[in-house]
């Protein structure tokens, strides 16, 4: 393939140049003028620093020094706990280097990401000798396959979508790998149903196809915050990460900073379709999808482009704020409601914590009834507040430097303080809901929509399996 004369389209290209990204236009235009005898290709998110570290057999923090002429800056890479030693990395916005592959020298020019532009996408322009672009395409395929192999593992198998692109997240990966089912105190029947729903979906592709039904499904985790949704998601990611692609959506903010950018949503589902079978997670769905992109999101979920082999797992702390259109069957087929723990579960949770800290010097011997007393006095506590009860107790003991002879009195004080926090939180939530209703009443037809959401919320609160 050779470049033909496009001078007749110059005015059209200039018009496009004014309306699109001038960086890319100028990059290609300048490169073709500088080396008119070479082939030129433009590729997005292509030559990663991880690939170059392997290619040049060097450490990641040395890769930035390989790039010549351009713009770069130093950044401090803080590792996740328990590691304590950080490192200085060179973030390259623009630069040039050469890579030789299959006896072909490729000049690689990087442009982006722009720190003020709002996303993490970068572009690479390749120039190389050849009668057509086949050598460049082969090189792109080679690097892309290597990137896919790394991304399929992610960091322990999970890829995270954040700031407009897919990337690994070592801190999140560590949290996923550290999760254990034994540490989760939830309704046993509900947990069994959740795990069976996930496992049976991936095991029954042939059944779906024999019924002429698209092999896709949606699960929604609903309920007030602090009751195990996030931990259950991490455990499901851990269970599936080594067997299939796992994709976690952290943010859907696009280049313009708007929540739920259509470009971002399209990129998310494109990756999921390329990675099938896969588990695609939207945590806190109501905060990820805005009013201006809800319809676009629903179209992607419905799969105008086929969502074959995709299990969508979403969660929400505010089911009443999600439109009926999102939670209808065929989009999210099953709703699992995570409610505050029952007295029996609070007692089990307390027993586990007491057993965990009984051997420390910060807790004296306790009687068999202590867990029962705690459960009876913590009505309405979420698991998060139950955890805070024990963590707060231990911190007070540690700060005091002495062990109380009456742990129950101190625990009662902690319980009373947390009850006040819960009441304050509930009051603020009610005030927010009233303000939201006032705003909705100003919009024609909004009241009916709100009533539909309330009915969904009411029904979901009674569904625990």
mmCIF file of C-alpha atoms in Angstrom, residues 66-274:
data_model
loop_
_atom_site.group_PDB
_atom_site.id
_atom_site.type_symbol
_atom_site.label_atom_id
_atom_site.label_comp_id
_atom_site.label_asym_id
_atom_site.label_seq_id
_atom_site.Cartn_x
_atom_site.Cartn_y
_atom_site.Cartn_z
ATOM 1 C CA UNK A 66 14.765 5.237 26.740
ATOM 2 C CA UNK A 67 12.530 7.838 25.130
ATOM 3 C CA UNK A 68 14.329 10.613 23.295
ATOM 4 C CA UNK A 69 13.199 14.173 22.564
ATOM 5 C CA UNK A 70 9.809 14.989 24.013
ATOM 6 C CA UNK A 71 7.963 15.948 27.169
ATOM 7 C CA UNK A 72 8.123 13.872 30.334
ATOM 8 C CA UNK A 73 7.891 14.362 34.069
ATOM 9 C CA UNK A 74 8.876 12.464 37.175
ATOM 10 C CA UNK A 75 6.285 10.875 39.427
ATOM 11 C CA UNK A 76 6.529 8.984 42.707
ATOM 12 C CA UNK A 77 5.109 5.449 42.543
ATOM 13 C CA UNK A 78 3.931 4.498 46.029
ATOM 14 C CA UNK A 79 3.540 0.726 46.419
ATOM 15 C CA UNK A 80 0.554 -0.871 48.172
ATOM 16 C CA UNK A 81 1.014 -2.005 51.792
ATOM 17 C CA UNK A 82 2.852 -3.807 53.272
ATOM 18 C CA UNK A 83 5.627 -2.677 50.903
ATOM 19 C CA UNK A 84 7.268 0.529 52.019
ATOM 20 C CA UNK A 85 9.834 1.292 49.311
ATOM 21 C CA UNK A 86 8.577 3.510 46.499
ATOM 22 C CA UNK A 87 10.303 4.443 43.267
ATOM 23 C CA UNK A 88 10.602 7.336 40.844
ATOM 24 C CA UNK A 89 9.002 6.715 37.437
ATOM 25 C CA UNK A 90 9.271 8.794 34.281
ATOM 26 C CA UNK A 91 5.850 9.523 32.772
ATOM 27 C CA UNK A 92 6.321 10.189 29.055
ATOM 28 C CA UNK A 93 3.750 12.378 27.321
ATOM 29 C CA UNK A 94 5.598 12.766 24.027
ATOM 30 C CA UNK A 95 8.780 11.094 22.884
ATOM 31 C CA UNK A 96 10.617 9.025 20.270
ATOM 32 C CA UNK A 97 12.461 5.702 20.362
ATOM 33 C CA UNK A 98 13.412 2.874 18.005
ATOM 34 C CA UNK A 99 12.432 -0.779 18.273
ATOM 35 C CA UNK A 100 13.827 -3.479 15.972
ATOM 36 C CA UNK A 101 11.547 -6.453 15.356
ATOM 37 C CA UNK A 102 11.990 -9.155 12.678
ATOM 38 C CA UNK A 103 14.871 -7.119 11.222
ATOM 39 C CA UNK A 104 12.627 -4.100 10.705
ATOM 40 C CA UNK A 105 13.447 -0.814 12.452
ATOM 41 C CA UNK A 106 10.341 0.934 13.763
ATOM 42 C CA UNK A 107 10.446 4.580 14.777
ATOM 43 C CA UNK A 108 7.869 4.960 17.547
ATOM 44 C CA UNK A 109 6.467 8.388 18.408
ATOM 45 C CA UNK A 110 4.232 8.674 21.452
ATOM 46 C CA UNK A 111 1.646 11.418 21.971
ATOM 47 C CA UNK A 112 -0.328 11.625 25.222
ATOM 48 C CA UNK A 113 -1.751 11.184 27.681
ATOM 49 C CA UNK A 114 -2.234 14.891 28.278
ATOM 50 C CA UNK A 115 -2.402 15.467 32.069
ATOM 51 C CA UNK A 116 -5.009 18.184 31.598
ATOM 52 C CA UNK A 117 -7.071 16.380 28.995
ATOM 53 C CA UNK A 118 -9.139 14.169 31.267
ATOM 54 C CA UNK A 119 -8.318 10.615 30.194
ATOM 55 C CA UNK A 120 -5.415 8.185 29.991
ATOM 56 C CA UNK A 121 -5.366 7.402 26.272
ATOM 57 C CA UNK A 122 -2.068 7.656 24.430
ATOM 58 C CA UNK A 123 -1.292 7.366 20.744
ATOM 59 C CA UNK A 124 1.730 5.918 18.981
ATOM 60 C CA UNK A 125 2.733 6.669 15.410
ATOM 61 C CA UNK A 126 4.946 4.104 13.681
ATOM 62 C CA UNK A 127 7.156 4.822 10.686
ATOM 63 C CA UNK A 128 9.088 2.049 8.947
ATOM 64 C CA UNK A 129 10.444 0.945 5.569
ATOM 65 C CA UNK A 130 8.282 -1.268 3.388
ATOM 66 C CA UNK A 131 6.356 -1.506 0.156
ATOM 67 C CA UNK A 132 3.121 -1.726 2.152
ATOM 68 C CA UNK A 133 2.011 -1.603 5.790
ATOM 69 C CA UNK A 134 2.035 -5.396 6.374
ATOM 70 C CA UNK A 135 5.218 -5.340 8.500
ATOM 71 C CA UNK A 136 3.744 -2.658 10.711
ATOM 72 C CA UNK A 137 0.482 -4.544 11.089
ATOM 73 C CA UNK A 138 2.388 -7.676 12.068
ATOM 74 C CA UNK A 139 4.330 -5.717 14.693
ATOM 75 C CA UNK A 140 1.109 -4.195 16.055
ATOM 76 C CA UNK A 141 -0.410 -7.691 16.268
ATOM 77 C CA UNK A 142 2.673 -9.016 18.090
ATOM 78 C CA UNK A 143 2.668 -6.253 20.706
ATOM 79 C CA UNK A 144 -1.123 -6.359 21.094
ATOM 80 C CA UNK A 145 -1.093 -10.118 21.718
ATOM 81 C CA UNK A 146 1.558 -9.630 24.388
ATOM 82 C CA UNK A 147 -0.523 -6.864 25.985
ATOM 83 C CA UNK A 148 -3.619 -9.099 25.897
ATOM 84 C CA UNK A 149 -1.732 -11.903 27.634
ATOM 85 C CA UNK A 150 -0.699 -9.533 30.405
ATOM 86 C CA UNK A 151 -4.145 -7.986 30.660
ATOM 87 C CA UNK A 152 -5.871 -11.363 30.780
ATOM 88 C CA UNK A 153 -3.960 -11.910 33.997
ATOM 89 C CA UNK A 154 -4.118 -8.273 35.045
ATOM 90 C CA UNK A 155 -2.729 -8.269 38.562
ATOM 91 C CA UNK A 156 -4.054 -11.665 39.617
ATOM 92 C CA UNK A 157 -6.551 -11.602 36.768
ATOM 93 C CA UNK A 158 -8.557 -8.373 37.188
ATOM 94 C CA UNK A 159 -8.464 -5.456 34.767
ATOM 95 C CA UNK A 160 -9.724 -2.105 36.048
ATOM 96 C CA UNK A 161 -11.326 0.601 33.879
ATOM 97 C CA UNK A 162 -10.395 4.045 35.190
ATOM 98 C CA UNK A 163 -9.939 7.476 33.591
ATOM 99 C CA UNK A 164 -10.805 6.284 30.113
ATOM 100 C CA UNK A 165 -8.679 3.154 29.783
ATOM 101 C CA UNK A 166 -8.095 -0.367 31.043
ATOM 102 C CA UNK A 167 -5.185 -0.853 33.413
ATOM 103 C CA UNK A 168 -3.956 -3.011 36.254
ATOM 104 C CA UNK A 169 -4.381 -1.839 39.835
ATOM 105 C CA UNK A 170 -1.972 -3.475 42.257
ATOM 106 C CA UNK A 171 -3.741 -2.145 45.352
ATOM 107 C CA UNK A 172 -7.132 -3.447 44.223
ATOM 108 C CA UNK A 173 -5.566 -6.763 43.171
ATOM 109 C CA UNK A 174 -4.110 -7.181 46.642
ATOM 110 C CA UNK A 175 -7.531 -6.560 48.197
ATOM 111 C CA UNK A 176 -9.101 -9.154 45.894
ATOM 112 C CA UNK A 177 -6.470 -11.785 46.619
ATOM 113 C CA UNK A 178 -6.709 -11.129 50.361
ATOM 114 C CA UNK A 179 -10.465 -11.776 50.490
ATOM 115 C CA UNK A 180 -11.636 -15.067 52.039
ATOM 116 C CA UNK A 181 -15.126 -16.569 52.087
ATOM 117 C CA UNK A 182 -14.520 -17.724 55.663
ATOM 118 C CA UNK A 183 -14.286 -14.092 56.788
ATOM 119 C CA UNK A 184 -17.701 -13.218 55.338
ATOM 120 C CA UNK A 185 -20.637 -13.512 57.750
ATOM 121 C CA UNK A 186 -23.748 -13.409 55.566
ATOM 122 C CA UNK A 187 -26.916 -15.422 55.076
ATOM 123 C CA UNK A 188 -25.623 -18.845 53.994
ATOM 124 C CA UNK A 189 -28.503 -19.515 51.586
ATOM 125 C CA UNK A 190 -28.032 -16.208 49.790
ATOM 126 C CA UNK A 191 -24.279 -16.747 49.423
ATOM 127 C CA UNK A 192 -24.879 -20.252 48.074
ATOM 128 C CA UNK A 193 -27.361 -18.914 45.520
ATOM 129 C CA UNK A 194 -25.001 -16.135 44.424
ATOM 130 C CA UNK A 195 -22.097 -18.509 43.827
ATOM 131 C CA UNK A 196 -24.345 -20.993 42.022
ATOM 132 C CA UNK A 197 -25.761 -18.226 39.802
ATOM 133 C CA UNK A 198 -22.261 -17.225 38.718
ATOM 134 C CA UNK A 199 -20.859 -20.741 38.306
ATOM 135 C CA UNK A 200 -23.905 -22.110 36.477
ATOM 136 C CA UNK A 201 -23.857 -19.243 33.982
ATOM 137 C CA UNK A 202 -20.318 -19.941 32.835
ATOM 138 C CA UNK A 203 -20.884 -23.727 32.865
ATOM 139 C CA UNK A 204 -24.012 -23.709 30.697
ATOM 140 C CA UNK A 205 -23.148 -22.062 27.400
ATOM 141 C CA UNK A 206 -24.498 -25.049 25.452
ATOM 142 C CA UNK A 207 -27.788 -24.944 27.356
ATOM 143 C CA UNK A 208 -28.323 -21.278 26.489
ATOM 144 C CA UNK A 209 -27.559 -21.966 22.842
ATOM 145 C CA UNK A 210 -29.840 -25.041 22.711
ATOM 146 C CA UNK A 211 -32.683 -22.837 23.943
ATOM 147 C CA UNK A 212 -31.797 -20.196 21.345
ATOM 148 C CA UNK A 213 -31.221 -17.705 24.173
ATOM 149 C CA UNK A 214 -28.323 -15.255 24.189
ATOM 150 C CA UNK A 215 -25.642 -16.433 26.606
ATOM 151 C CA UNK A 216 -25.682 -13.407 28.894
ATOM 152 C CA UNK A 217 -26.987 -12.560 32.333
ATOM 153 C CA UNK A 218 -27.167 -9.734 34.857
ATOM 154 C CA UNK A 219 -27.012 -9.860 38.655
ATOM 155 C CA UNK A 220 -27.749 -6.866 40.883
ATOM 156 C CA UNK A 221 -26.542 -6.565 44.480
ATOM 157 C CA UNK A 222 -28.811 -4.148 46.304
ATOM 158 C CA UNK A 223 -29.119 -2.761 49.812
ATOM 159 C CA UNK A 224 -27.802 -0.188 52.275
ATOM 160 C CA UNK A 225 -24.025 0.348 52.490
ATOM 161 C CA UNK A 226 -21.787 -1.684 54.750
ATOM 162 C CA UNK A 227 -23.548 -5.038 54.433
ATOM 163 C CA UNK A 228 -21.166 -7.141 52.371
ATOM 164 C CA UNK A 229 -21.761 -6.227 48.721
ATOM 165 C CA UNK A 230 -18.200 -5.055 48.045
ATOM 166 C CA UNK A 231 -16.605 -7.981 49.855
ATOM 167 C CA UNK A 232 -18.784 -10.468 47.976
ATOM 168 C CA UNK A 233 -17.792 -8.854 44.673
ATOM 169 C CA UNK A 234 -14.099 -9.169 45.553
ATOM 170 C CA UNK A 235 -14.570 -12.836 46.428
ATOM 171 C CA UNK A 236 -16.351 -13.545 43.137
ATOM 172 C CA UNK A 237 -13.536 -11.788 41.272
ATOM 173 C CA UNK A 238 -10.990 -13.891 43.139
ATOM 174 C CA UNK A 239 -12.893 -17.112 42.347
ATOM 175 C CA UNK A 240 -13.079 -16.323 38.638
ATOM 176 C CA UNK A 241 -9.861 -14.399 37.940
ATOM 177 C CA UNK A 242 -7.742 -17.409 37.008
ATOM 178 C CA UNK A 243 -10.461 -19.053 34.899
ATOM 179 C CA UNK A 244 -11.814 -16.213 32.752
ATOM 180 C CA UNK A 245 -11.539 -12.488 32.084
ATOM 181 C CA UNK A 246 -12.644 -10.292 34.982
ATOM 182 C CA UNK A 247 -13.309 -6.613 34.274
ATOM 183 C CA UNK A 248 -13.976 -4.076 37.035
ATOM 184 C CA UNK A 249 -15.322 -0.591 36.280
ATOM 185 C CA UNK A 250 -13.959 1.965 38.728
ATOM 186 C CA UNK A 251 -14.988 5.126 36.887
ATOM 187 C CA UNK A 252 -16.881 6.103 33.733
ATOM 188 C CA UNK A 253 -15.710 9.702 33.577
ATOM 189 C CA UNK A 254 -14.682 10.705 30.097
ATOM 190 C CA UNK A 255 -12.544 13.361 28.499
ATOM 191 C CA UNK A 256 -14.986 16.109 29.433
ATOM 192 C CA UNK A 257 -15.130 14.974 33.061
ATOM 193 C CA UNK A 258 -18.801 14.064 32.719
ATOM 194 C CA UNK A 259 -20.056 11.001 34.557
ATOM 195 C CA UNK A 260 -20.968 8.143 32.264
ATOM 196 C CA UNK A 261 -19.239 9.309 29.099
ATOM 197 C CA UNK A 262 -20.671 7.473 26.093
ATOM 198 C CA UNK A 263 -17.134 6.889 24.790
ATOM 199 C CA UNK A 264 -16.168 5.238 28.074
ATOM 200 C CA UNK A 265 -19.291 3.068 28.211
ATOM 201 C CA UNK A 266 -18.709 1.961 24.618
ATOM 202 C CA UNK A 267 -15.061 1.129 25.424
ATOM 203 C CA UNK A 268 -16.121 -0.905 28.470
ATOM 204 C CA UNK A 269 -18.544 -3.098 26.537
ATOM 205 C CA UNK A 270 -16.174 -3.390 23.581
ATOM 206 C CA UNK A 271 -13.534 -4.862 25.895
ATOM 207 C CA UNK A 272 -16.089 -7.196 27.487
ATOM 208 C CA UNK A 273 -17.182 -8.531 24.077
ATOM 209 C CA UNK A 274 -13.566 -9.060 23.042
#
